[in-house]
PDB file of C-alpha atoms in Angstrom:
ATOM      1  CA  MET A1266      15.050  -2.119  -1.485  1.00  0.00           C
ATOM      2  CA  LEU A1267      15.918   1.008   0.496  1.00  0.00           C
ATOM      3  CA  LEU A1268      13.550   2.658   2.940  1.00  0.00           C
ATOM      4  CA  SER A1269      13.702   5.842   0.901  1.00  0.00           C
ATOM      5  CA  ASP A1270      12.352   3.901  -2.097  1.00  0.00           C
ATOM      6  CA  ILE A1271       9.226   2.712  -0.284  1.00  0.00           C
ATOM      7  CA  ALA A1272       6.186   4.988  -0.370  1.00  0.00           C
ATOM      8  CA  LEU A1273       3.649   3.604   2.076  1.00  0.00           C
ATOM      9  CA  LEU A1274       0.248   4.936   3.031  1.00  0.00           C
ATOM     10  CA  PRO A1275      -0.785   5.141   6.681  1.00  0.00           C
ATOM     11  CA  ALA A1276      -3.587   2.783   7.693  1.00  0.00           C
ATOM     12  CA  ASP A1277      -5.878   5.747   8.342  1.00  0.00           C
ATOM     13  CA  ALA A1278      -5.295   7.556   5.039  1.00  0.00           C
ATOM     14  CA  ASP A1279      -8.429   9.260   3.742  1.00  0.00           C
ATOM     15  CA  ARG A1280      -9.886   9.143   0.243  1.00  0.00           C
ATOM     16  CA  ALA A1281      -8.161  12.354  -0.852  1.00  0.00           C
ATOM     17  CA  THR A1282      -4.746  11.122   0.326  1.00  0.00           C
ATOM     18  CA  ILE A1283      -5.185   7.791  -1.446  1.00  0.00           C
ATOM     19  CA  SER A1284      -6.351   9.509  -4.613  1.00  0.00           C
ATOM     20  CA  ALA A1285      -3.361  11.885  -4.591  1.00  0.00           C
ATOM     21  CA  TYR A1286      -0.966   8.963  -4.048  1.00  0.00           C
ATOM     22  CA  LEU A1287      -2.414   6.947  -6.920  1.00  0.00           C
ATOM     23  CA  THR A1288      -2.561   9.932  -9.263  1.00  0.00           C
ATOM     24  CA  ALA A1289       1.108  10.766  -8.609  1.00  0.00           C
ATOM     25  CA  SER A1290       2.321   7.172  -8.853  1.00  0.00           C
ATOM     26  CA  THR A1291       3.735   5.736 -12.056  1.00  0.00           C
ATOM     27  CA  ALA A1292       3.028   2.235 -10.732  1.00  0.00           C
ATOM     28  CA  TRP A1293      -0.752   2.703 -10.844  1.00  0.00           C
ATOM     29  CA  THR A1294      -3.039   3.471 -13.787  1.00  0.00           C
ATOM     30  CA  LEU A1295      -6.547   4.893 -13.574  1.00  0.00           C
ATOM     31  CA  THR A1296      -8.636   2.421 -15.560  1.00  0.00           C
ATOM     32  CA  ALA A1297     -12.218   3.504 -14.889  1.00  0.00           C
ATOM     33  CA  ASN A1298     -14.347   6.230 -13.355  1.00  0.00           C
ATOM     34  CA  SER A1299     -17.934   5.907 -12.300  1.00  0.00           C
ATOM     35  CA  HIS A1300     -20.278   8.134 -10.372  1.00  0.00           C
ATOM     36  CA  ASN A1301     -19.312   6.393  -7.119  1.00  0.00           C
ATOM     37  CA  SER A1302     -15.738   5.083  -7.519  1.00  0.00           C
ATOM     38  CA  HIS A1303     -12.425   5.261  -9.331  1.00  0.00           C
ATOM     39  CA  ILE A1304     -10.586   2.084 -10.266  1.00  0.00           C
ATOM     40  CA  TYR A1305      -6.799   1.922 -10.444  1.00  0.00           C
ATOM     41  CA  ARG A1306      -4.701  -0.992 -11.662  1.00  0.00           C
ATOM     42  CA  HIS A1307      -1.142  -2.142 -11.090  1.00  0.00           C
ATOM     43  CA  ASP A1308       0.455  -4.881 -13.209  1.00  0.00           C
ATOM     44  CA  GLY A1309       3.722  -6.164 -11.839  1.00  0.00           C
ATOM     45  CA  ALA A1310       5.889  -9.164 -11.129  1.00  0.00           C
ATOM     46  CA  ASN A1311       3.694 -10.067  -8.138  1.00  0.00           C
ATOM     47  CA  GLY A1312       0.443 -10.006 -10.058  1.00  0.00           C
ATOM     48  CA  THR A1313      -2.318  -7.625 -10.980  1.00  0.00           C
ATOM     49  CA  PHE A1314      -3.816  -5.419  -8.305  1.00  0.00           C
ATOM     50  CA  ARG A1315      -7.039  -3.432  -8.646  1.00  0.00           C
ATOM     51  CA  VAL A1316      -8.094  -0.844  -6.122  1.00  0.00           C
ATOM     52  CA  PHE A1317     -11.394   0.934  -5.851  1.00  0.00           C
ATOM     53  CA  ILE A1318     -11.608   4.286  -4.122  1.00  0.00           C
ATOM     54  CA  PRO A1319     -14.712   6.352  -3.504  1.00  0.00           C
ATOM     55  CA  ALA A1320     -15.327   9.135  -6.008  1.00  0.00           C
ATOM     56  CA  ASP A1321     -16.309  11.570  -3.262  1.00  0.00           C
ATOM     57  CA  ASP A1322     -16.884  11.885   0.476  1.00  0.00           C
ATOM     58  CA  ASP A1323     -20.636  11.320   0.410  1.00  0.00           C
ATOM     59  CA  PRO A1324     -21.614  10.794   4.085  1.00  0.00           C
ATOM     60  CA  ALA A1325     -24.412   8.435   3.067  1.00  0.00           C
ATOM     61  CA  PHE A1326     -21.757   5.880   2.132  1.00  0.00           C
ATOM     62  CA  ALA A1327     -19.223   6.564   4.892  1.00  0.00           C
ATOM     63  CA  GLU A1328     -18.907   2.949   6.071  1.00  0.00           C
ATOM     64  CA  ASP A1329     -18.582   1.547   2.544  1.00  0.00           C
ATOM     65  CA  SER A1330     -16.040   4.253   1.720  1.00  0.00           C
ATOM     66  CA  ARG A1331     -14.002   3.434   4.817  1.00  0.00           C
ATOM     67  CA  LEU A1332     -13.875  -0.244   3.842  1.00  0.00           C
ATOM     68  CA  MET A1333     -12.931   0.581   0.247  1.00  0.00           C
ATOM     69  CA  CYS A1334     -10.139   2.826   1.464  1.00  0.00           C
ATOM     70  CA  ALA A1335      -8.809   0.197   3.893  1.00  0.00           C
ATOM     71  CA  GLU A1336      -8.666  -2.409   1.116  1.00  0.00           C
ATOM     72  CA  ALA A1337      -6.980   0.075  -1.234  1.00  0.00           C
ATOM     73  CA  ILE A1338      -4.360   0.965   1.388  1.00  0.00           C
ATOM     74  CA  ASP A1339      -3.503  -2.712   1.893  1.00  0.00           C
ATOM     75  CA  SER A1340      -3.076  -3.281  -1.844  1.00  0.00           C
ATOM     76  CA  ILE A1341      -1.035  -0.110  -2.328  1.00  0.00           C
ATOM     77  CA  ASN A1342       1.279  -1.000   0.555  1.00  0.00           C
ATOM     78  CA  ALA A1343       1.665  -4.579  -0.697  1.00  0.00           C
ATOM     79  CA  VAL A1344       2.767  -3.248  -4.092  1.00  0.00           C
ATOM     80  CA  ALA A1345       5.149  -0.767  -2.433  1.00  0.00           C
ATOM     81  CA  LEU A1346       6.752  -3.626  -0.483  1.00  0.00           C
ATOM     82  CA  GLY A1347       6.910  -5.932  -3.502  1.00  0.00           C
ATOM     83  CA  LEU A1348       4.441  -8.434  -2.066  1.00  0.00           C
ATOM     84  CA  PRO A1349       1.798 -10.500  -3.869  1.00  0.00           C
ATOM     85  CA  ALA A1350      -1.897  -9.641  -3.882  1.00  0.00           C
ATOM     86  CA  ASN A1351      -2.708 -12.582  -1.619  1.00  0.00           C
ATOM     87  CA  VAL A1352      -0.391 -11.453   1.193  1.00  0.00           C
ATOM     88  CA  ASP A1353      -1.761 -12.061   4.669  1.00  0.00           C
ATOM     89  CA  ARG A1354      -3.169  -8.713   5.861  1.00  0.00           C
ATOM     90  CA  GLU A1355      -1.860  -9.141   9.426  1.00  0.00           C
ATOM     91  CA  ALA A1356       1.636  -9.859   8.122  1.00  0.00           C
ATOM     92  CA  LEU A1357       1.373  -6.829   5.842  1.00  0.00           C
ATOM     93  CA  ALA A1358       0.385  -4.614   8.771  1.00  0.00           C
ATOM     94  CA  ARG A1359       3.417  -5.856  10.737  1.00  0.00           C
ATOM     95  CA  LEU A1360       5.755  -5.188   7.817  1.00  0.00           C
ATOM     96  CA  VAL A1361       4.394  -1.653   7.476  1.00  0.00           C
ATOM     97  CA  GLN A1362       5.040  -1.184  11.204  1.00  0.00           C
ATOM     98  CA  ILE A1363       8.615  -2.452  10.775  1.00  0.00           C
ATOM     99  CA  VAL A1364       9.238   0.049   7.971  1.00  0.00           C
ATOM    100  CA  ASP A1365       7.689   2.887   9.979  1.00  0.00           C
ATOM    101  CA  TRP A1366       9.679   1.983  13.097  1.00  0.00           C
ATOM    102  CA  THR A1367      12.915   1.730  11.145  1.00  0.00           C
ATOM    103  CA  ARG A1368      12.296   5.134   9.580  1.00  0.00           C
ATOM    104  CA  THR A1369      11.657   6.819  12.923  1.00  0.00           C
ATOM    105  CA  HIS A1370      14.064   4.907  15.181  1.00  0.00           C
ATOM    106  CA  GLY A1371      16.640   3.550  12.774  1.00  0.00           C
ATOM    107  CA  ALA A1372      18.991   6.530  12.554  1.00  0.00           C
ATOM    108  CA  GLY A1373      22.497   5.197  12.194  1.00  0.00           C
ATOM    109  CA  ILE A1374      21.452   1.821  10.805  1.00  0.00           C
ATOM    110  CA  PRO A1375      23.235   1.429   7.452  1.00  0.00           C
ATOM    111  CA  ASP A1376      20.968   1.432   4.389  1.00  0.00           C
ATOM    112  CA  SER A1377      22.422  -1.922   3.358  1.00  0.00           C
ATOM    113  CA  LEU A1378      21.307  -3.468   6.656  1.00  0.00           C
ATOM    114  CA  THR A1379      17.767  -2.086   6.418  1.00  0.00           C
ATOM    115  CA  ALA A1380      17.592  -3.217   2.793  1.00  0.00           C
ATOM    116  CA  ASP A1381      18.632  -6.735   3.837  1.00  0.00           C
ATOM    117  CA  LEU A1382      16.125  -6.725   6.708  1.00  0.00           C
ATOM    118  CA  LEU A1383      13.256  -5.724   4.421  1.00  0.00           C
ATOM    119  CA  THR A1384      14.284  -8.242   1.787  1.00  0.00           C
ATOM    120  CA  LEU A1385      14.195 -11.006   4.392  1.00  0.00           C
ATOM    121  CA  ALA A1386      11.011  -9.773   6.054  1.00  0.00           C
ATOM    122  CA  THR A1387       9.126  -9.636   2.761  1.00  0.00           C
ATOM    123  CA  GLY A1388      10.359 -13.089   1.680  1.00  0.00           C
ATOM    124  CA  GLN A1389      12.294 -11.749  -1.278  1.00  0.00           C
ATOM    125  CA  GLY A1390      15.653 -13.150  -0.180  1.00  0.00           C
ATOM    126  CA  SER A1391      17.326 -15.537   2.186  1.00  0.00           C
ATOM    127  CA  THR A1392      20.151 -15.584   4.696  1.00  0.00           C
ATOM    128  CA  ARG A1393      21.962 -18.337   2.815  1.00  0.00           C
TER     129      ARG A1393
END
Protein backbone atom coordinates (compact mmCIF):
# COMPACT_ATOMS: atom_id res chain seq x y z
CA MET A 1 0.00 0.00 0.00
CA LEU A 2 1.59 3.27 -1.11
CA LEU A 3 0.70 6.64 0.37
CA SER A 4 -0.36 7.83 -3.06
CA ASP A 5 -2.94 5.02 -3.17
CA ILE A 6 -4.65 6.09 0.05
CA ALA A 7 -7.43 8.66 -0.22
CA LEU A 8 -8.32 9.77 3.29
CA LEU A 9 -10.83 12.34 4.44
CA PRO A 10 -9.89 14.91 7.08
CA ALA A 11 -11.68 14.52 10.41
CA ASP A 12 -13.47 17.83 9.85
CA ALA A 13 -14.73 17.12 6.32
CA ASP A 14 -18.17 18.59 5.69
CA ARG A 15 -21.18 16.91 4.12
CA ALA A 16 -20.41 18.21 0.63
CA THR A 17 -16.81 16.95 0.77
CA ILE A 18 -17.92 13.52 1.97
CA SER A 19 -20.61 13.34 -0.69
CA ALA A 20 -18.14 14.28 -3.45
CA TYR A 21 -15.65 11.66 -2.20
CA LEU A 22 -18.25 8.90 -2.14
CA THR A 23 -19.71 9.86 -5.51
CA ALA A 24 -16.26 9.79 -7.14
CA SER A 25 -15.15 6.56 -5.48
CA THR A 26 -15.48 3.19 -7.18
CA ALA A 27 -15.25 1.50 -3.78
CA TRP A 28 -18.58 2.91 -2.59
CA THR A 29 -22.08 2.46 -4.03
CA LEU A 30 -25.07 4.70 -3.37
CA THR A 31 -27.74 2.29 -2.18
CA ALA A 32 -30.55 4.55 -0.97
CA ASN A 33 -31.74 8.14 -0.87
CA SER A 34 -34.29 9.56 1.50
CA HIS A 35 -35.45 13.06 2.26
CA ASN A 36 -32.89 13.33 5.07
CA SER A 37 -29.94 11.05 4.19
CA HIS A 38 -28.01 9.17 1.54
CA ILE A 39 -26.74 5.67 2.24
CA TYR A 40 -23.55 4.33 0.67
CA ARG A 41 -22.21 0.79 0.91
CA HIS A 42 -18.80 -0.81 0.55
CA ASP A 43 -18.36 -4.58 0.30
CA GLY A 44 -14.79 -5.73 0.66
CA ALA A 45 -12.41 -8.24 2.16
CA ASN A 46 -12.75 -6.55 5.57
CA GLY A 47 -16.52 -6.66 5.64
CA THR A 48 -19.48 -4.57 4.65
CA PHE A 49 -19.54 -0.90 5.56
CA ARG A 50 -22.59 1.36 5.38
CA VAL A 51 -22.35 5.10 5.76
CA PHE A 52 -25.15 7.58 6.15
CA ILE A 53 -24.63 11.20 5.18
CA PRO A 54 -27.09 14.04 5.52
CA ALA A 55 -29.03 14.89 2.37
CA ASP A 56 -28.61 18.62 2.96
CA ASP A 57 -27.23 21.19 5.38
CA ASP A 58 -30.47 21.83 7.26
CA PRO A 59 -29.44 23.84 10.36
CA ALA A 60 -32.24 22.28 12.39
CA PHE A 61 -30.30 19.01 12.34
CA ALA A 62 -26.75 20.38 12.62
CA GLU A 63 -25.71 18.22 15.59
CA ASP A 64 -27.14 15.02 14.10
CA SER A 65 -25.50 15.85 10.77
CA ARG A 66 -22.14 16.42 12.44
CA LEU A 67 -22.33 13.02 14.15
CA MET A 68 -23.38 11.29 10.92
CA CYS A 69 -20.47 12.88 9.09
CA ALA A 70 -17.96 11.90 11.80
CA GLU A 71 -19.11 8.27 11.65
CA ALA A 72 -18.97 8.30 7.84
CA ILE A 73 -15.43 9.72 7.86
CA ASP A 74 -14.25 6.96 10.21
CA SER A 75 -15.74 4.24 8.01
CA ILE A 76 -14.39 5.78 4.80
CA ASN A 77 -10.89 6.09 6.27
CA ALA A 78 -11.01 2.52 7.62
CA VAL A 79 -11.84 1.25 4.13
CA ALA A 80 -9.08 3.40 2.61
CA LEU A 81 -6.57 1.88 5.04
CA GLY A 82 -7.84 -1.67 4.54
CA LEU A 83 -9.12 -2.02 8.10
CA PRO A 84 -12.20 -3.85 9.37
CA ALA A 85 -15.44 -2.12 10.33
CA ASN A 86 -14.85 -2.81 14.02
CA VAL A 87 -11.49 -1.01 14.13
CA ASP A 88 -10.88 0.94 17.32
CA ARG A 89 -11.66 4.60 16.50
CA GLU A 90 -8.71 5.95 18.52
CA ALA A 91 -6.32 3.62 16.71
CA LEU A 92 -7.85 4.68 13.39
CA ALA A 93 -7.34 8.35 14.24
CA ARG A 94 -3.67 7.65 15.06
CA LEU A 95 -3.16 5.78 11.79
CA VAL A 96 -4.68 8.67 9.84
CA GLN A 97 -2.27 11.00 11.66
CA ILE A 98 0.66 8.73 10.73
CA VAL A 99 -0.34 8.83 7.06
CA ASP A 100 -0.81 12.61 7.15
CA TRP A 101 2.52 13.14 8.91
CA THR A 102 4.34 10.86 6.49
CA ARG A 103 2.85 12.73 3.54
CA THR A 104 3.90 16.13 4.85
CA HIS A 105 7.21 15.27 6.54
CA GLY A 106 8.28 12.09 4.81
CA ALA A 107 10.05 13.54 1.77
CA GLY A 108 12.96 11.28 0.96
CA ILE A 109 11.52 8.22 2.68
CA PRO A 110 11.39 5.46 0.05
CA ASP A 111 7.89 4.36 -0.98
CA SER A 112 8.79 0.78 -0.07
CA LEU A 113 9.57 1.84 3.51
CA THR A 114 6.33 3.80 3.92
CA ALA A 115 4.41 0.89 2.40
CA ASP A 116 6.00 -1.49 4.92
CA LEU A 117 5.29 0.92 7.79
CA LEU A 118 1.62 1.20 6.86
CA THR A 119 1.30 -2.54 6.38
CA LEU A 120 2.68 -3.11 9.87
CA ALA A 121 0.71 -0.27 11.45
CA THR A 122 -2.58 -1.52 10.03
CA GLY A 123 -1.89 -5.13 11.06
CA GLN A 124 -1.79 -6.40 7.50
CA GLY A 125 1.73 -7.82 7.72
CA SER A 126 4.49 -8.76 10.09
CA THR A 127 8.19 -8.17 10.57
CA ARG A 128 8.94 -11.89 10.39
